Coordinates of C-alpha atoms and ligand atoms in Angstrom, one line a residue:
X1 CA 82.5 87.8 124.7
X2 CA 83.7 85.9 121.7
X3 CA 83.7 82.1 121.3
X4 CA 84.9 80.4 118.1
X5 CA 85.1 76.6 117.7
X6 CA 86.5 74.9 114.6
X7 CA 85.9 77.8 112.4
X8 CA 86.7 77.1 108.8
X9 CA 86.5 79.4 105.8
X10 CA 87.5 78.9 102.1
X11 CA 87.6 81.3 99.3
X12 CA 86.8 80.2 95.7
X13 CA 89.5 81.0 93.2
X14 CA 88.0 79.9 89.9
X15 CA 87.3 76.2 90.3
X16 CA 89.7 75.9 93.2
X17 CA 88.7 76.1 96.9
X18 CA 91.4 77.9 98.8
X19 CA 91.3 77.3 102.6
X20 CA 92.1 80.3 104.7
X21 CA 90.8 79.4 108.1
X22 CA 91.3 75.7 108.9
X23 CA 89.8 75.2 112.3
X24 CA 90.1 78.3 114.5
X25 CA 89.3 78.1 118.2
X26 CA 89.2 81.4 120.2
X27 CA 87.8 82.7 123.4
X28 CA 87.9 86.4 124.3
X29 CA 86.3 87.1 127.7
X30 CA 85.0 90.4 128.8
X31 CA 87.9 92.4 130.1
X32 CA 90.4 90.8 127.8
X33 CA 92.5 92.5 125.1
X34 CA 93.6 89.8 122.7
X35 CA 96.1 90.6 119.9
X36 CA 96.3 88.5 116.7
X37 CA 99.4 88.5 114.7
X38 CA 100.4 86.7 111.5
X39 CA 101.8 87.2 108.1
X40 CA 100.0 89.2 105.4
X41 CA 97.4 87.0 103.7
X42 CA 97.2 84.5 106.7
X43 CA 93.5 85.3 107.2
X44 CA 93.4 87.8 110.1
X45 CA 90.9 90.1 108.4
X46 CA 88.9 87.1 107.4
X47 CA 88.8 85.9 111.0
X48 CA 87.6 89.4 112.2
X49 CA 84.9 89.4 109.6
X50 CA 83.5 86.1 110.9
X51 CA 83.7 87.3 114.6
X52 CA 82.1 90.6 113.5
X53 CA 79.0 88.9 112.0
X54 CA 79.9 90.3 108.6
X55 CA 80.5 86.9 107.0
X56 CA 77.9 84.2 107.1
X57 CA 79.7 81.8 104.8
X58 CA 81.8 79.8 107.2
X59 CA 81.8 76.4 109.0
X60 CA 82.0 75.9 112.7
X61 CA 80.6 77.5 115.8
X62 CA 80.7 81.2 116.5
X63 CA 79.1 82.9 119.5
X64 CA 79.4 86.6 119.9
X65 CA 77.9 88.7 122.7
X66 CA 75.7 85.7 123.6
X67 CA 74.3 85.2 120.1
X68 CA 75.2 82.1 118.0
X69 CA 76.0 83.3 114.4
X70 CA 75.4 80.0 112.7
X71 CA 72.4 80.3 110.5
X72 CA 71.6 83.8 111.6
X73 CA 69.9 85.9 108.9
X74 CA 71.0 89.2 107.5
X75 CA 68.6 91.3 109.6
X76 CA 69.5 89.5 112.8
X77 CA 73.2 89.9 112.1
X78 CA 72.8 93.6 111.4
X79 CA 70.9 94.0 114.6
X80 CA 73.6 92.2 116.6
X81 CA 76.4 94.3 115.0
X82 CA 74.5 97.5 115.7
X83 CA 73.8 96.6 119.3
X84 CA 76.9 94.8 120.5
X85 CA 79.9 95.0 118.0
X86 CA 82.2 97.8 117.2
X87 CA 84.3 97.3 114.1
X88 CA 87.4 99.3 113.0
X89 CA 88.1 98.3 109.4
X90 CA 91.6 98.1 108.0
X91 CA 90.4 100.5 105.3
X92 CA 88.4 102.8 107.7
X93 CA 85.3 102.8 105.4
X94 CA 84.4 106.4 106.2
X95 CA 81.8 108.1 104.0
X96 CA 83.6 110.9 102.1
X97 CA 80.6 113.3 101.8
X98 CA 80.0 113.3 105.6
X99 CA 82.0 115.3 108.2
X100 CA 84.0 113.4 110.8
X101 CA 81.2 114.0 113.4
X102 CA 78.5 112.8 111.0
X103 CA 80.5 109.7 110.2
X104 CA 80.7 108.9 113.9
X105 CA 77.0 109.6 114.3
X106 CA 76.0 107.4 111.4
X107 CA 75.4 104.1 113.3
X108 CA 73.3 106.0 115.9
X109 CA 71.3 107.8 113.2
X110 CA 70.6 104.5 111.4
X111 CA 69.6 102.9 114.7
X112 CA 66.9 105.5 115.3
X113 CA 64.9 103.5 112.8
X114 CA 64.3 101.4 116.0
X115 CA 64.1 102.6 119.6
X116 CA 66.8 104.8 121.1
X117 CA 67.6 108.4 121.9
X118 CA 67.0 111.4 119.7
X119 CA 69.4 112.9 117.2
X120 CA 70.7 115.4 119.8
X121 CA 71.7 112.6 122.1
X122 CA 73.4 110.8 119.2
X123 CA 75.4 114.0 118.4
X124 CA 76.4 114.4 122.0
X125 CA 77.7 110.8 122.2
X126 CA 79.5 111.2 118.9
X127 CA 81.3 114.4 120.2
X128 CA 82.2 112.4 123.3
X129 CA 83.6 109.6 121.2
X130 CA 85.7 112.0 119.1
X131 CA 87.0 113.6 122.3
X132 CA 88.1 110.1 123.5
X133 CA 90.2 109.6 120.4
X134 CA 91.7 113.1 120.6
X135 CA 89.7 114.6 117.8
X136 CA 87.3 116.8 119.7
X137 CA 88.1 119.8 117.5
X138 CA 88.0 118.1 114.1
X139 CA 84.4 117.0 114.0
X140 CA 83.5 119.3 111.1
X141 CA 86.2 118.1 108.8
X142 CA 85.4 115.7 105.9
X143 CA 87.7 112.6 105.7
X144 CA 89.5 114.1 102.7
X145 CA 90.8 116.9 105.0
X146 CA 92.0 114.5 107.7
X147 CA 95.3 112.6 107.8
X148 CA 95.4 108.8 107.6
X149 CA 95.9 108.6 111.4
X150 CA 93.0 111.0 112.0
X151 CA 90.7 109.0 109.7
X152 CA 91.7 105.9 111.6
X153 CA 90.7 107.5 114.9
X154 CA 87.4 108.7 113.4
X155 CA 86.7 105.1 112.5
X156 CA 87.5 104.1 116.1
X157 CA 85.2 106.7 117.5
X158 CA 82.4 105.4 115.3
X159 CA 83.0 101.9 116.5
X160 CA 82.7 103.2 120.1
X161 CA 79.5 105.1 119.6
X162 CA 77.1 102.3 120.7
X163 CA 79.4 101.3 123.6
X164 CA 79.7 97.8 122.2
X165 CA 80.4 94.7 124.3
X166 CA 82.8 93.5 121.6
X167 CA 85.4 95.7 119.9
X168 CA 87.1 94.3 116.8
X169 CA 89.9 96.3 115.2
X170 CA 92.0 95.6 112.1
X171 CA 95.4 97.2 112.3
X172 CA 94.0 100.2 114.2
X173 CA 97.4 101.8 114.8
X174 CA 98.9 101.1 111.4
X175 CA 98.8 104.8 110.3
X176 CA 99.4 106.4 113.6
X177 CA 102.5 108.2 114.9
X178 CA 104.0 107.1 118.3
X179 CA 101.9 109.5 120.4
X180 CA 98.5 109.0 118.8
X181 CA 99.2 105.2 118.6
X182 CA 99.9 105.2 122.3
X183 CA 96.6 107.1 122.9
X184 CA 94.7 104.5 121.0
X185 CA 96.4 101.6 122.8
X186 CA 95.6 103.3 126.1
X187 CA 92.0 103.5 125.0
X188 CA 91.9 99.8 124.2
X189 CA 93.3 99.0 127.6
X190 CA 90.7 101.2 129.3
X191 CA 87.9 99.6 127.3
X192 CA 89.0 96.2 128.3
X193 CA 89.2 97.3 131.9
X194 CA 85.6 98.4 131.6
X195 CA 84.6 94.9 130.6
X196 CA 84.7 95.1 126.8
X197 CA 86.0 92.0 124.9
X198 CA 88.7 93.6 122.6
X199 CA 90.2 91.7 119.7
X200 CA 92.9 93.5 117.7
X201 CA 94.8 92.4 114.6
X202 CA 98.2 94.0 114.5
X203 CA 101.7 93.9 113.2
X204 CA 102.9 96.2 115.9
X205 CA 104.7 95.2 119.1
X206 CA 103.5 98.2 121.0
X207 CA 100.0 96.8 120.6
X208 CA 100.8 93.2 121.4
X209 CA 102.8 94.4 124.4
X210 CA 99.6 95.9 125.8
X211 CA 97.5 92.8 125.2
X212 CA 96.5 90.3 127.8
X213 CA 97.2 87.5 125.3
X214 CA 98.9 87.3 121.9
X215 CA 97.8 84.7 119.4
X216 CA 99.5 83.7 116.1
X217 CA 97.5 82.9 113.0
X218 CA 99.5 80.4 111.0
X219 CA 98.4 77.8 108.4
X220 CA 94.8 78.7 109.2
X221 CA 95.0 78.1 112.9
X222 CA 95.5 80.1 116.0
X223 CA 98.3 79.2 118.4
Ligands
ATP1 N1 86.8 88.1 98.9 C1 87.9 87.3 98.7 N2 87.9 86.4 97.7 C2 88.9 85.6 97.5 N3 90.0 85.5 98.2 C3 90.1 86.4 99.3 C4 89.0 87.3 99.6 N4 89.3 87.9 100.7 C5 90.5 87.5 101.1 N5 91.0 86.5 100.3 C6 92.2 85.8 100.4 O1 92.3 85.1 101.7 C7 93.5 85.2 102.2 C8 93.5 85.9 103.6 O2 93.1 87.2 103.4 P1 93.0 88.3 104.7 O3 92.5 89.6 104.1 O4 92.2 87.6 105.7 O5 94.5 88.3 105.1 P2 95.2 89.2 106.3 O6 95.8 88.2 107.2 O7 94.2 90.1 106.8 O8 96.3 90.0 105.5 P3 96.9 91.5 105.7 O9 97.8 91.4 106.9 O10 97.6 91.8 104.4 O11 95.7 92.4 105.9 C9 94.4 86.0 101.2 O12 95.2 85.0 100.5 C10 93.4 86.7 100.4 O13 93.9 86.8 99.0
MG2 MG1 94.0 92.2 106.8

């Protein structure tokens, strides 16, 4: 689950402190699919970065998958992300020199530094995740040979690899046509039904229509 209380975040612009989040309260329970909408620049990605344990420089309380983020060190945040959080970035963040399948496998391969299954099992789960997003036959392609929508779905498959308790997605259907967009939305609904806490930033009505709740980010607060 996700629990935010009074989360505040400023960016420094020269000598000026620009407030972006001004006291955000948010709960996303297991089984919920919550959509966040708001104008460009309102702080939606910033908020996801806080909830995804990617940003440590914020005020307020944040508890994600049972772990309080305040004062958590780099290694502990990385471990939490690896274990419990799937993140689909607005810009995908795929590695260009790896194939689609290798990109999906990457978090699992990195995790083998600790305990976990062998590389064969990671590959099998990555194939499975690609299948789930409708790209079972494109695993060998590098990102450069995939369309924007296909890249977006590879990023989603990668986020699903570790079967995270929390899934955070930033405009996950922004580049998708009607039919692959509908597939991704169906997948989110399914994941929520399986007990995942799903938090999605979106401009699209077809996503917010599928959500259990829609929240608006305006003037640094959620309503
Ligand atoms: N690293 C940064 N340094 C300084 N300012 C930043 C930084 N990241 C974001 N901002 C500013 O914070 C504000 C919120 O940015 P954010 O990316 O969270 O918006 P957003 O709601 O996700 O917008 P969009 O819908 O366009 O993706 C913007 O005004 C942006 O310019
Ligand atoms: Mg954004």
